[in-house]
C-alpha cells in the first residue's frame, strides 16, 4: 500500500481538529484529517439540541477547570469568541443569544460543520472518515501512522481525538493511549457536565416527581451555579446540576437553594402575618412547583397552617428551603456526559503552540487535554482557540 505524505496529519475531525486543519491549510501546509467515525463533527451536530452552542461571549480563563489553570490563558486571549463569530457571520449563519452569553445557530448545527468543512476544502485540506488508526510510530523523518485506509507520513501529528464522553458518538480513549505511548502523563478522567443520580431515601422520595423543573442555586466545594434543575427518574439534571457536577465527587456535600434570590425566612414571616390560616403546602405551592411543595411538606417541612409554626420551626424551614442537603450517589457517567474532566497533563505541552515538550512535532488540542469548560459554549471556544493556536505553527 502506498504512503500518503503530508505536512500535517490531524487525528480527529471534531471541532478542534477541523479548526487546526483549516488554519494550517490556509498557511499553505499540506494537511490530512482522519477520523474513525463515519462522518465529521458528530459532537457538533448533536450539541445544543441540534443548534450548536458554538461559543460564549463571556469566555474567560476562569470558566475552565484544569490542574494547570494558567495553561488556557494564551490561546483564549489570541482567539476570542468575536473571532469565531466573525467566521460564522462571513458564512451567513444566523445565530442568537439564548442566555448568559450563549450563542446558538438559528437553524441547525449542521451549518457549523458545513462551514468548517468548506473552510478546509478551500484550504486544500483532505478529510477522511471511516479511517481508524492501528499504529503510530515516530522516526527520524516524522510520524508514520498506519490506518484502515493506508499508511500516512507527516512531519507534524496533531491529536484532536476528544475525550470519553458519549461513546455512542464514537468517543474512545485513543488519544490518551497515544499520549502515554509518547511519555505523557494522563490525569485521571471522569464525566463532567453530567446528570447526578440519587439513591436511598432521596431517590424514593423524588423518583415520581420526574419532569418537575424549577430555578435553584446549586452549591458544592465553594462553587455556586444559579439556573434550572430538572428532577429525573434516576436523579437530578438541568443546567444548574450539569454545571455543579464538574465540581462534585462522591461524598462531597451538595446543597440546593430552592428559593434563589429570595429570603425564605422573611417570606415565611410575611405568610404567617398575612395568611396565617393557610396550610404551608398551599402557600409553598405558589412559589414552587406544586408536586415538589407537597413532597417537601410530607417529609421535611411542617404540614400544617402557617400560624401554627413556631419560631424555631420557622427558622429550620427557612434554612431547609435555602440550604437543602441532597445526597447524590453518583453520575450518569460518560454515556450522557457532555465533557470529560482530566486528560493529557498540560505541564508537558506548550501553552502557545500546543506542541509536546517531550516529542517535537506532536501536538494535542481540544478536549483530549486536561482543560474542561463550563456548560454554555465554553468547550467549543476552547476547541476553536486551541485548534487555531496549533494550526498557526504546525
mmCIF file of C-alpha atoms in Angstrom:
data_model
loop_
_atom_site.group_PDB
_atom_site.id
_atom_site.type_symbol
_atom_site.label_atom_id
_atom_site.label_comp_id
_atom_site.label_asym_id
_atom_site.label_seq_id
_atom_site.Cartn_x
_atom_site.Cartn_y
_atom_site.Cartn_z
ATOM 1 C CA UNK A 1 0.000 0.000 0.000
ATOM 2 C CA UNK A 2 1.440 3.374 -0.992
ATOM 3 C CA UNK A 3 2.285 6.038 1.560
ATOM 4 C CA UNK A 4 0.215 9.244 1.749
ATOM 5 C CA UNK A 5 2.614 12.068 2.540
ATOM 6 C CA UNK A 6 1.615 15.342 4.146
ATOM 7 C CA UNK A 7 2.999 18.145 6.273
ATOM 8 C CA UNK A 8 0.349 17.787 8.952
ATOM 9 C CA UNK A 9 -1.809 14.827 9.951
ATOM 10 C CA UNK A 10 -4.710 15.595 12.272
ATOM 11 C CA UNK A 11 -6.319 12.650 14.081
ATOM 12 C CA UNK A 12 -9.894 13.634 14.874
ATOM 13 C CA UNK A 13 -12.398 15.515 12.708
ATOM 14 C CA UNK A 14 -14.165 17.300 15.545
ATOM 15 C CA UNK A 15 -14.223 20.987 16.444
ATOM 16 C CA UNK A 16 -10.555 21.351 17.484
ATOM 17 C CA UNK A 17 -9.197 19.099 14.720
ATOM 18 C CA UNK A 18 -11.062 20.851 11.908
ATOM 19 C CA UNK A 19 -10.090 24.301 13.199
ATOM 20 C CA UNK A 20 -6.447 23.249 13.403
ATOM 21 C CA UNK A 21 -6.582 21.738 9.892
ATOM 22 C CA UNK A 22 -8.183 24.707 8.172
ATOM 23 C CA UNK A 23 -5.767 27.117 9.885
ATOM 24 C CA UNK A 24 -2.734 25.094 8.802
ATOM 25 C CA UNK A 25 -4.151 24.673 5.292
ATOM 26 C CA UNK A 26 -4.601 28.429 4.952
ATOM 27 C CA UNK A 27 -0.861 28.743 5.601
ATOM 28 C CA UNK A 28 -0.153 26.543 2.577
ATOM 29 C CA UNK A 29 0.523 23.377 4.551
ATOM 30 C CA UNK A 30 -0.474 20.013 3.065
ATOM 31 C CA UNK A 31 -2.981 18.709 5.609
ATOM 32 C CA UNK A 32 -4.810 15.395 6.037
ATOM 33 C CA UNK A 33 -7.545 14.855 8.627
ATOM 34 C CA UNK A 34 -8.574 11.329 9.592
ATOM 35 C CA UNK A 35 -11.378 10.089 11.845
ATOM 36 C CA UNK A 36 -12.575 6.592 12.705
ATOM 37 C CA UNK A 37 -16.222 7.746 12.711
ATOM 38 C CA UNK A 38 -18.411 7.645 9.616
ATOM 39 C CA UNK A 39 -18.909 11.416 9.485
ATOM 40 C CA UNK A 40 -17.199 14.557 10.711
ATOM 41 C CA UNK A 41 -18.203 16.739 13.663
ATOM 42 C CA UNK A 42 -20.594 14.297 15.319
ATOM 43 C CA UNK A 43 -20.460 16.071 18.667
ATOM 44 C CA UNK A 44 -21.002 19.435 16.974
ATOM 45 C CA UNK A 45 -24.077 18.038 15.213
ATOM 46 C CA UNK A 46 -25.804 16.876 18.402
ATOM 47 C CA UNK A 47 -24.772 19.799 20.601
ATOM 48 C CA UNK A 48 -27.221 22.391 21.843
ATOM 49 C CA UNK A 49 -30.198 20.240 20.902
ATOM 50 C CA UNK A 50 -29.081 20.293 17.277
ATOM 51 C CA UNK A 51 -28.496 24.058 17.262
ATOM 52 C CA UNK A 52 -24.856 24.046 18.487
ATOM 53 C CA UNK A 53 -23.975 26.410 21.327
ATOM 54 C CA UNK A 54 -20.840 27.374 19.383
ATOM 55 C CA UNK A 55 -19.319 29.921 21.778
ATOM 56 C CA UNK A 56 -19.910 32.117 24.807
ATOM 57 C CA UNK A 57 -19.302 35.852 24.600
ATOM 58 C CA UNK A 58 -18.307 35.920 28.275
ATOM 59 C CA UNK A 59 -15.455 33.402 27.950
ATOM 60 C CA UNK A 60 -12.569 33.910 30.390
ATOM 61 C CA UNK A 61 -9.924 31.516 31.752
ATOM 62 C CA UNK A 62 -11.989 31.383 34.970
ATOM 63 C CA UNK A 63 -14.621 29.339 33.092
ATOM 64 C CA UNK A 64 -12.299 26.333 32.790
ATOM 65 C CA UNK A 65 -11.150 23.536 35.098
ATOM 66 C CA UNK A 66 -7.589 22.231 34.881
ATOM 67 C CA UNK A 67 -4.818 21.063 37.205
ATOM 68 C CA UNK A 68 -2.798 23.816 35.487
ATOM 69 C CA UNK A 69 -5.246 26.774 35.406
ATOM 70 C CA UNK A 70 -2.869 29.177 33.635
ATOM 71 C CA UNK A 71 -2.466 26.904 30.603
ATOM 72 C CA UNK A 72 -5.604 28.029 28.757
ATOM 73 C CA UNK A 73 -4.932 31.779 29.013
ATOM 74 C CA UNK A 74 -2.674 32.283 25.993
ATOM 75 C CA UNK A 75 -4.831 30.530 23.403
ATOM 76 C CA UNK A 76 -8.081 32.046 24.674
ATOM 77 C CA UNK A 77 -6.561 35.534 24.533
ATOM 78 C CA UNK A 78 -5.351 35.045 20.961
ATOM 79 C CA UNK A 79 -8.583 33.646 19.505
ATOM 80 C CA UNK A 80 -11.675 35.146 21.113
ATOM 81 C CA UNK A 81 -15.396 34.431 20.752
ATOM 82 C CA UNK A 82 -15.567 37.501 18.495
ATOM 83 C CA UNK A 83 -13.033 35.957 16.115
ATOM 84 C CA UNK A 84 -15.218 32.874 15.735
ATOM 85 C CA UNK A 85 -18.393 34.974 15.467
ATOM 86 C CA UNK A 86 -16.705 36.802 12.583
ATOM 87 C CA UNK A 87 -16.200 33.485 10.799
ATOM 88 C CA UNK A 88 -19.835 32.481 11.427
ATOM 89 C CA UNK A 89 -21.055 35.816 10.058
ATOM 90 C CA UNK A 90 -18.874 35.557 6.940
ATOM 91 C CA UNK A 91 -20.634 32.288 6.183
ATOM 92 C CA UNK A 92 -24.040 33.936 6.613
ATOM 93 C CA UNK A 93 -25.070 31.708 9.522
ATOM 94 C CA UNK A 94 -27.872 33.293 11.563
ATOM 95 C CA UNK A 95 -27.496 32.961 15.341
ATOM 96 C CA UNK A 96 -28.989 34.189 18.601
ATOM 97 C CA UNK A 97 -28.057 34.559 22.251
ATOM 98 C CA UNK A 98 -30.085 32.216 24.439
ATOM 99 C CA UNK A 99 -28.899 33.252 27.916
ATOM 100 C CA UNK A 100 -25.704 34.158 29.755
ATOM 101 C CA UNK A 101 -23.684 34.871 26.574
ATOM 102 C CA UNK A 102 -24.521 31.503 24.976
ATOM 103 C CA UNK A 103 -24.720 31.736 21.175
ATOM 104 C CA UNK A 104 -26.707 29.186 19.143
ATOM 105 C CA UNK A 105 -27.427 28.709 15.441
ATOM 106 C CA UNK A 106 -30.940 29.837 14.498
ATOM 107 C CA UNK A 107 -31.391 26.869 12.170
ATOM 108 C CA UNK A 108 -29.021 23.934 12.650
ATOM 109 C CA UNK A 109 -25.648 22.812 13.971
ATOM 110 C CA UNK A 110 -25.101 21.287 10.507
ATOM 111 C CA UNK A 111 -24.269 24.837 9.388
ATOM 112 C CA UNK A 112 -21.219 24.961 11.691
ATOM 113 C CA UNK A 113 -19.936 21.609 10.404
ATOM 114 C CA UNK A 114 -20.565 22.734 6.804
ATOM 115 C CA UNK A 115 -18.668 25.982 7.468
ATOM 116 C CA UNK A 116 -15.641 24.128 8.886
ATOM 117 C CA UNK A 117 -15.624 21.579 6.049
ATOM 118 C CA UNK A 118 -15.980 24.356 3.438
ATOM 119 C CA UNK A 119 -13.060 26.237 5.017
ATOM 120 C CA UNK A 120 -10.990 23.036 4.969
ATOM 121 C CA UNK A 121 -11.797 22.365 1.318
ATOM 122 C CA UNK A 122 -10.961 25.955 0.347
ATOM 123 C CA UNK A 123 -7.585 25.492 2.051
ATOM 124 C CA UNK A 124 -6.903 22.190 0.256
ATOM 125 C CA UNK A 125 -7.339 20.045 3.376
ATOM 126 C CA UNK A 126 -8.294 16.417 2.762
ATOM 127 C CA UNK A 127 -10.688 14.786 5.246
ATOM 128 C CA UNK A 128 -11.124 11.022 5.504
ATOM 129 C CA UNK A 129 -13.775 9.286 7.612
ATOM 130 C CA UNK A 130 -14.007 5.567 8.479
ATOM 131 C CA UNK A 131 -10.247 5.751 8.916
ATOM 132 C CA UNK A 132 -9.262 4.044 12.167
ATOM 133 C CA UNK A 133 -5.639 4.240 13.317
ATOM 134 C CA UNK A 134 -3.948 0.915 14.044
ATOM 135 C CA UNK A 135 -0.420 2.047 14.859
ATOM 136 C CA UNK A 136 1.616 5.253 15.300
ATOM 137 C CA UNK A 137 5.415 5.370 15.145
ATOM 138 C CA UNK A 138 7.894 8.187 15.150
ATOM 139 C CA UNK A 139 11.009 8.049 13.018
ATOM 140 C CA UNK A 140 13.826 10.465 12.308
ATOM 141 C CA UNK A 141 11.788 11.889 9.425
ATOM 142 C CA UNK A 142 8.477 12.378 11.258
ATOM 143 C CA UNK A 143 5.431 10.290 12.120
ATOM 144 C CA UNK A 144 4.280 7.083 10.466
ATOM 145 C CA UNK A 145 0.594 6.393 11.029
ATOM 146 C CA UNK A 146 -0.948 3.100 9.940
ATOM 147 C CA UNK A 147 -4.701 3.189 9.303
ATOM 148 C CA UNK A 148 -7.590 1.284 7.739
ATOM 149 C CA UNK A 149 -7.060 3.438 4.628
ATOM 150 C CA UNK A 150 -3.325 3.112 4.279
ATOM 151 C CA UNK A 151 -0.090 4.466 5.650
ATOM 152 C CA UNK A 152 0.398 8.190 6.333
ATOM 153 C CA UNK A 153 3.678 10.013 6.776
ATOM 154 C CA UNK A 154 3.678 13.503 8.324
ATOM 155 C CA UNK A 155 6.192 15.924 9.799
ATOM 156 C CA UNK A 156 3.611 17.069 12.374
ATOM 157 C CA UNK A 157 0.979 14.982 14.146
ATOM 158 C CA UNK A 158 -1.997 16.643 15.860
ATOM 159 C CA UNK A 159 -4.022 14.618 18.363
ATOM 160 C CA UNK A 160 -7.572 16.021 18.378
ATOM 161 C CA UNK A 161 -9.364 12.881 19.489
ATOM 162 C CA UNK A 162 -11.575 14.349 22.223
ATOM 163 C CA UNK A 163 -12.465 12.635 25.486
ATOM 164 C CA UNK A 164 -14.578 9.708 26.651
ATOM 165 C CA UNK A 165 -17.950 11.473 26.649
ATOM 166 C CA UNK A 166 -20.863 9.976 24.693
ATOM 167 C CA UNK A 167 -19.301 6.748 23.402
ATOM 168 C CA UNK A 168 -22.363 6.261 21.170
ATOM 169 C CA UNK A 169 -20.895 9.054 19.010
ATOM 170 C CA UNK A 170 -17.585 7.207 18.751
ATOM 171 C CA UNK A 171 -15.691 8.593 21.748
ATOM 172 C CA UNK A 172 -12.740 6.442 22.822
ATOM 173 C CA UNK A 173 -9.625 6.758 24.969
ATOM 174 C CA UNK A 174 -7.335 6.518 21.924
ATOM 175 C CA UNK A 175 -5.835 9.989 22.409
ATOM 176 C CA UNK A 176 -4.857 9.130 25.966
ATOM 177 C CA UNK A 177 -3.202 5.889 24.801
ATOM 178 C CA UNK A 178 -1.244 7.849 22.204
ATOM 179 C CA UNK A 179 -0.159 10.416 24.799
ATOM 180 C CA UNK A 180 1.080 7.667 27.109
ATOM 181 C CA UNK A 181 2.874 5.967 24.221
ATOM 182 C CA UNK A 182 4.961 9.122 23.802
ATOM 183 C CA UNK A 183 5.696 9.539 27.520
ATOM 184 C CA UNK A 184 2.952 11.968 28.521
ATOM 185 C CA UNK A 185 1.088 11.638 31.792
ATOM 186 C CA UNK A 186 -2.697 11.440 31.583
ATOM 187 C CA UNK A 187 -4.501 12.838 34.623
ATOM 188 C CA UNK A 188 -7.461 10.804 35.955
ATOM 189 C CA UNK A 189 -10.580 11.264 33.846
ATOM 190 C CA UNK A 190 -14.228 11.427 34.899
ATOM 191 C CA UNK A 191 -17.547 12.502 33.447
ATOM 192 C CA UNK A 192 -18.311 16.240 33.559
ATOM 193 C CA UNK A 193 -21.426 18.312 32.797
ATOM 194 C CA UNK A 194 -23.468 15.230 33.628
ATOM 195 C CA UNK A 195 -26.735 14.437 35.450
ATOM 196 C CA UNK A 196 -26.386 13.213 39.042
ATOM 197 C CA UNK A 197 -28.039 10.080 40.387
ATOM 198 C CA UNK A 198 -29.760 9.677 43.737
ATOM 199 C CA UNK A 199 -30.234 6.592 45.883
ATOM 200 C CA UNK A 200 -31.889 5.609 49.151
ATOM 201 C CA UNK A 201 -34.435 7.982 50.685
ATOM 202 C CA UNK A 202 -33.837 10.851 48.282
ATOM 203 C CA UNK A 203 -34.368 8.569 45.289
ATOM 204 C CA UNK A 204 -37.543 7.075 46.832
ATOM 205 C CA UNK A 205 -38.980 10.496 47.634
ATOM 206 C CA UNK A 206 -38.139 12.193 44.331
ATOM 207 C CA UNK A 207 -38.419 9.459 41.663
ATOM 208 C CA UNK A 208 -42.130 10.002 40.964
ATOM 209 C CA UNK A 209 -41.558 13.775 40.617
ATOM 210 C CA UNK A 210 -39.719 13.130 37.337
ATOM 211 C CA UNK A 211 -40.269 16.063 34.978
ATOM 212 C CA UNK A 212 -40.586 18.708 37.711
ATOM 213 C CA UNK A 213 -38.301 21.693 36.983
ATOM 214 C CA UNK A 214 -37.503 24.821 38.977
ATOM 215 C CA UNK A 215 -34.834 27.528 39.328
ATOM 216 C CA UNK A 216 -32.255 26.747 42.027
ATOM 217 C CA UNK A 217 -28.786 27.721 43.167
ATOM 218 C CA UNK A 218 -26.656 24.564 43.372
ATOM 219 C CA UNK A 219 -23.646 24.729 45.700
ATOM 220 C CA UNK A 220 -20.655 22.424 46.129
ATOM 221 C CA UNK A 221 -16.979 22.926 47.040
ATOM 222 C CA UNK A 222 -17.250 26.754 47.154
ATOM 223 C CA UNK A 223 -18.850 26.919 43.695
ATOM 224 C CA UNK A 224 -22.423 28.050 43.042
ATOM 225 C CA UNK A 225 -24.479 27.959 39.852
ATOM 226 C CA UNK A 226 -27.919 29.529 39.576
ATOM 227 C CA UNK A 227 -30.057 28.039 36.824
ATOM 228 C CA UNK A 228 -32.808 25.451 36.427
ATOM 229 C CA UNK A 229 -32.939 21.963 37.946
ATOM 230 C CA UNK A 230 -34.871 19.044 36.470
ATOM 231 C CA UNK A 231 -35.894 16.011 38.526
ATOM 232 C CA UNK A 232 -35.428 12.745 36.579
ATOM 233 C CA UNK A 233 -36.356 9.097 37.170
ATOM 234 C CA UNK A 234 -32.819 8.394 38.372
ATOM 235 C CA UNK A 235 -31.848 11.693 39.979
ATOM 236 C CA UNK A 236 -31.386 15.332 39.008
ATOM 237 C CA UNK A 237 -30.365 17.167 35.865
ATOM 238 C CA UNK A 238 -30.814 20.603 34.274
ATOM 239 C CA UNK A 239 -28.187 23.326 33.679
ATOM 240 C CA UNK A 240 -27.542 24.094 37.373
ATOM 241 C CA UNK A 241 -26.829 20.415 38.094
ATOM 242 C CA UNK A 242 -24.748 19.826 34.947
ATOM 243 C CA UNK A 243 -22.606 22.813 35.942
ATOM 244 C CA UNK A 244 -22.076 21.755 39.550
ATOM 245 C CA UNK A 245 -21.415 18.122 38.528
ATOM 246 C CA UNK A 246 -17.945 19.096 37.287
ATOM 247 C CA UNK A 247 -17.071 20.244 40.821
ATOM 248 C CA UNK A 248 -18.771 17.363 42.667
ATOM 249 C CA UNK A 249 -17.328 13.960 43.509
ATOM 250 C CA UNK A 250 -18.903 11.113 45.511
ATOM 251 C CA UNK A 251 -19.078 12.039 49.193
ATOM 252 C CA UNK A 252 -18.986 15.796 48.562
ATOM 253 C CA UNK A 253 -21.599 17.993 50.236
ATOM 254 C CA UNK A 254 -24.197 19.224 47.719
ATOM 255 C CA UNK A 255 -26.705 21.929 48.692
ATOM 256 C CA UNK A 256 -29.633 23.482 46.853
ATOM 257 C CA UNK A 257 -31.223 26.876 47.403
ATOM 258 C CA UNK A 258 -34.801 26.183 46.301
ATOM 259 C CA UNK A 259 -35.701 29.886 46.502
ATOM 260 C CA UNK A 260 -32.717 31.632 44.884
ATOM 261 C CA UNK A 261 -32.820 35.394 45.176
ATOM 262 C CA UNK A 262 -35.415 35.275 47.957
ATOM 263 C CA UNK A 263 -35.144 35.453 51.736
ATOM 264 C CA UNK A 264 -37.055 32.351 52.839
ATOM 265 C CA UNK A 265 -37.230 33.411 56.480
ATOM 266 C CA UNK A 266 -38.674 36.807 55.596
ATOM 267 C CA UNK A 267 -41.162 35.201 53.198
ATOM 268 C CA UNK A 268 -42.333 32.695 55.827
ATOM 269 C CA UNK A 269 -42.819 35.505 58.369
ATOM 270 C CA UNK A 270 -44.896 37.508 55.886
ATOM 271 C CA UNK A 271 -47.037 34.403 55.177
ATOM 272 C CA UNK A 272 -47.527 33.943 58.920
ATOM 273 C CA UNK A 273 -48.688 37.569 59.249
ATOM 274 C CA UNK A 274 -50.845 37.789 56.144
ATOM 275 C CA UNK A 275 -52.119 34.234 55.538
ATOM 276 C CA UNK A 276 -51.737 32.504 58.879
ATOM 277 C CA UNK A 277 -54.674 30.143 58.445
ATOM 278 C CA UNK A 278 -53.400 28.806 55.101
ATOM 279 C CA UNK A 279 -51.527 25.479 55.077
ATOM 280 C CA UNK A 280 -47.772 25.752 54.462
ATOM 281 C CA UNK A 281 -48.143 23.387 51.487
ATOM 282 C CA UNK A 282 -50.686 25.804 49.952
ATOM 283 C CA UNK A 283 -48.540 28.930 50.119
ATOM 284 C CA UNK A 284 -45.400 26.974 49.169
ATOM 285 C CA UNK A 285 -47.192 25.687 46.047
ATOM 286 C CA UNK A 286 -47.483 29.294 44.883
ATOM 287 C CA UNK A 287 -43.706 29.775 44.675
ATOM 288 C CA UNK A 288 -42.540 26.203 43.983
ATOM 289 C CA UNK A 289 -43.884 23.503 41.641
ATOM 290 C CA UNK A 290 -46.936 22.097 43.444
ATOM 291 C CA UNK A 291 -45.827 18.456 43.434
ATOM 292 C CA UNK A 292 -42.489 19.400 44.963
ATOM 293 C CA UNK A 293 -44.096 21.653 47.587
ATOM 294 C CA UNK A 294 -46.400 18.799 48.668
ATOM 295 C CA UNK A 295 -43.487 16.347 48.837
ATOM 296 C CA UNK A 296 -41.392 18.740 50.936
ATOM 297 C CA UNK A 297 -44.250 19.107 53.399
ATOM 298 C CA UNK A 298 -44.768 15.336 53.500
ATOM 299 C CA UNK A 299 -41.199 14.590 54.532
ATOM 300 C CA UNK A 300 -39.205 17.656 55.563
ATOM 301 C CA UNK A 301 -41.371 20.676 56.427
ATOM 302 C CA UNK A 302 -44.250 21.272 58.888
ATOM 303 C CA UNK A 303 -47.502 20.121 57.251
ATOM 304 C CA UNK A 304 -49.978 22.450 58.961
ATOM 305 C CA UNK A 305 -51.278 26.054 58.898
ATOM 306 C CA UNK A 306 -48.519 28.655 58.841
ATOM 307 C CA UNK A 307 -49.733 30.348 62.065
ATOM 308 C CA UNK A 308 -49.062 27.096 63.982
ATOM 309 C CA UNK A 309 -45.368 27.078 63.030
ATOM 310 C CA UNK A 310 -43.293 28.343 65.975
ATOM 311 C CA UNK A 311 -40.141 30.465 65.716
ATOM 312 C CA UNK A 312 -37.671 27.567 65.895
ATOM 313 C CA UNK A 313 -39.562 25.583 63.236
ATOM 314 C CA UNK A 314 -39.834 28.648 61.027
ATOM 315 C CA UNK A 315 -36.074 29.186 61.074
ATOM 316 C CA UNK A 316 -35.482 25.472 60.405
ATOM 317 C CA UNK A 317 -37.914 25.517 57.478
ATOM 318 C CA UNK A 318 -36.248 28.611 56.014
ATOM 319 C CA UNK A 319 -32.831 27.016 56.370
ATOM 320 C CA UNK A 320 -34.017 23.853 54.623
ATOM 321 C CA UNK A 321 -35.522 25.790 51.721
ATOM 322 C CA UNK A 322 -32.342 27.790 51.174
ATOM 323 C CA UNK A 323 -29.779 25.108 52.010
ATOM 324 C CA UNK A 324 -31.398 21.784 51.105
ATOM 325 C CA UNK A 325 -28.898 18.937 51.567
ATOM 326 C CA UNK A 326 -29.110 16.474 48.678
ATOM 327 C CA UNK A 327 -27.029 13.303 48.817
ATOM 328 C CA UNK A 328 -26.073 12.365 45.267
ATOM 329 C CA UNK A 329 -24.817 8.796 44.831
ATOM 330 C CA UNK A 330 -23.025 9.181 41.501
ATOM 331 C CA UNK A 331 -23.353 10.457 37.938
ATOM 332 C CA UNK A 332 -24.986 9.103 34.780
ATOM 333 C CA UNK A 333 -21.414 8.582 33.521
ATOM 334 C CA UNK A 334 -19.842 9.108 30.113
ATOM 335 C CA UNK A 335 -22.992 7.869 28.368
ATOM 336 C CA UNK A 336 -24.672 11.250 28.824
ATOM 337 C CA UNK A 337 -21.764 13.467 29.947
ATOM 338 C CA UNK A 338 -21.102 16.469 27.724
ATOM 339 C CA UNK A 339 -17.382 16.561 28.509
ATOM 340 C CA UNK A 340 -14.519 14.615 30.066
ATOM 341 C CA UNK A 341 -12.653 16.102 33.032
ATOM 342 C CA UNK A 342 -8.929 15.366 33.258
ATOM 343 C CA UNK A 343 -6.845 14.201 30.302
ATOM 344 C CA UNK A 344 -3.362 14.841 28.947
ATOM 345 C CA UNK A 345 -1.321 16.699 31.582
ATOM 346 C CA UNK A 346 -0.731 20.188 30.191
ATOM 347 C CA UNK A 347 2.522 20.698 32.094
ATOM 348 C CA UNK A 348 4.409 18.921 29.296
ATOM 349 C CA UNK A 349 2.629 20.803 26.500
ATOM 350 C CA UNK A 350 3.387 24.327 25.265
ATOM 351 C CA UNK A 351 0.540 26.742 26.042
ATOM 352 C CA UNK A 352 1.353 28.810 22.946
ATOM 353 C CA UNK A 353 1.936 26.121 20.280
ATOM 354 C CA UNK A 354 0.301 23.066 21.915
ATOM 355 C CA UNK A 355 3.404 21.103 20.984
ATOM 356 C CA UNK A 356 4.650 18.301 23.211
ATOM 357 C CA UNK A 357 7.746 19.240 25.206
ATOM 358 C CA UNK A 358 8.776 15.585 25.040
ATOM 359 C CA UNK A 359 8.259 14.819 21.325
ATOM 360 C CA UNK A 360 8.903 17.565 18.736
ATOM 361 C CA UNK A 361 6.175 17.718 16.091
ATOM 362 C CA UNK A 362 3.496 16.152 18.313
ATOM 363 C CA UNK A 363 0.590 18.430 19.256
ATOM 364 C CA UNK A 364 -2.525 17.995 21.427
ATOM 365 C CA UNK A 365 -5.639 20.181 21.035
ATOM 366 C CA UNK A 366 -9.175 20.351 22.409
ATOM 367 C CA UNK A 367 -10.826 18.058 24.928
ATOM 368 C CA UNK A 368 -8.065 15.428 24.993
ATOM 369 C CA UNK A 369 -6.122 17.905 27.161
ATOM 370 C CA UNK A 370 -6.783 18.476 30.856
ATOM 371 C CA UNK A 371 -8.852 21.606 30.188
ATOM 372 C CA UNK A 372 -12.617 21.488 30.669
ATOM 373 C CA UNK A 373 -15.044 24.362 30.252
ATOM 374 C CA UNK A 374 -18.313 25.147 31.985
ATOM 375 C CA UNK A 375 -21.633 24.457 30.302
ATOM 376 C CA UNK A 376 -22.648 27.089 27.767
ATOM 377 C CA UNK A 377 -20.325 27.195 24.735
ATOM 378 C CA UNK A 378 -17.033 27.389 26.616
ATOM 379 C CA UNK A 379 -15.788 23.972 25.461
ATOM 380 C CA UNK A 380 -16.334 24.872 21.828
ATOM 381 C CA UNK A 381 -14.435 28.132 22.327
ATOM 382 C CA UNK A 382 -11.565 26.091 23.792
ATOM 383 C CA UNK A 383 -11.675 23.817 20.734
ATOM 384 C CA UNK A 384 -11.512 26.804 18.342
ATOM 385 C CA UNK A 385 -8.784 28.586 20.328
ATOM 386 C CA UNK A 386 -6.529 25.558 20.876
ATOM 387 C CA UNK A 387 -7.022 24.287 17.320
ATOM 388 C CA UNK A 388 -6.196 27.698 15.917
ATOM 389 C CA UNK A 389 -3.051 28.057 18.072
ATOM 390 C CA UNK A 390 -1.655 24.723 16.879
ATOM 391 C CA UNK A 391 -2.723 25.357 13.284
ATOM 392 C CA UNK A 392 -0.605 28.509 13.170
ATOM 393 C CA UNK A 393 2.609 26.593 13.872
ATOM 394 C CA UNK A 394 2.336 23.022 12.555
#
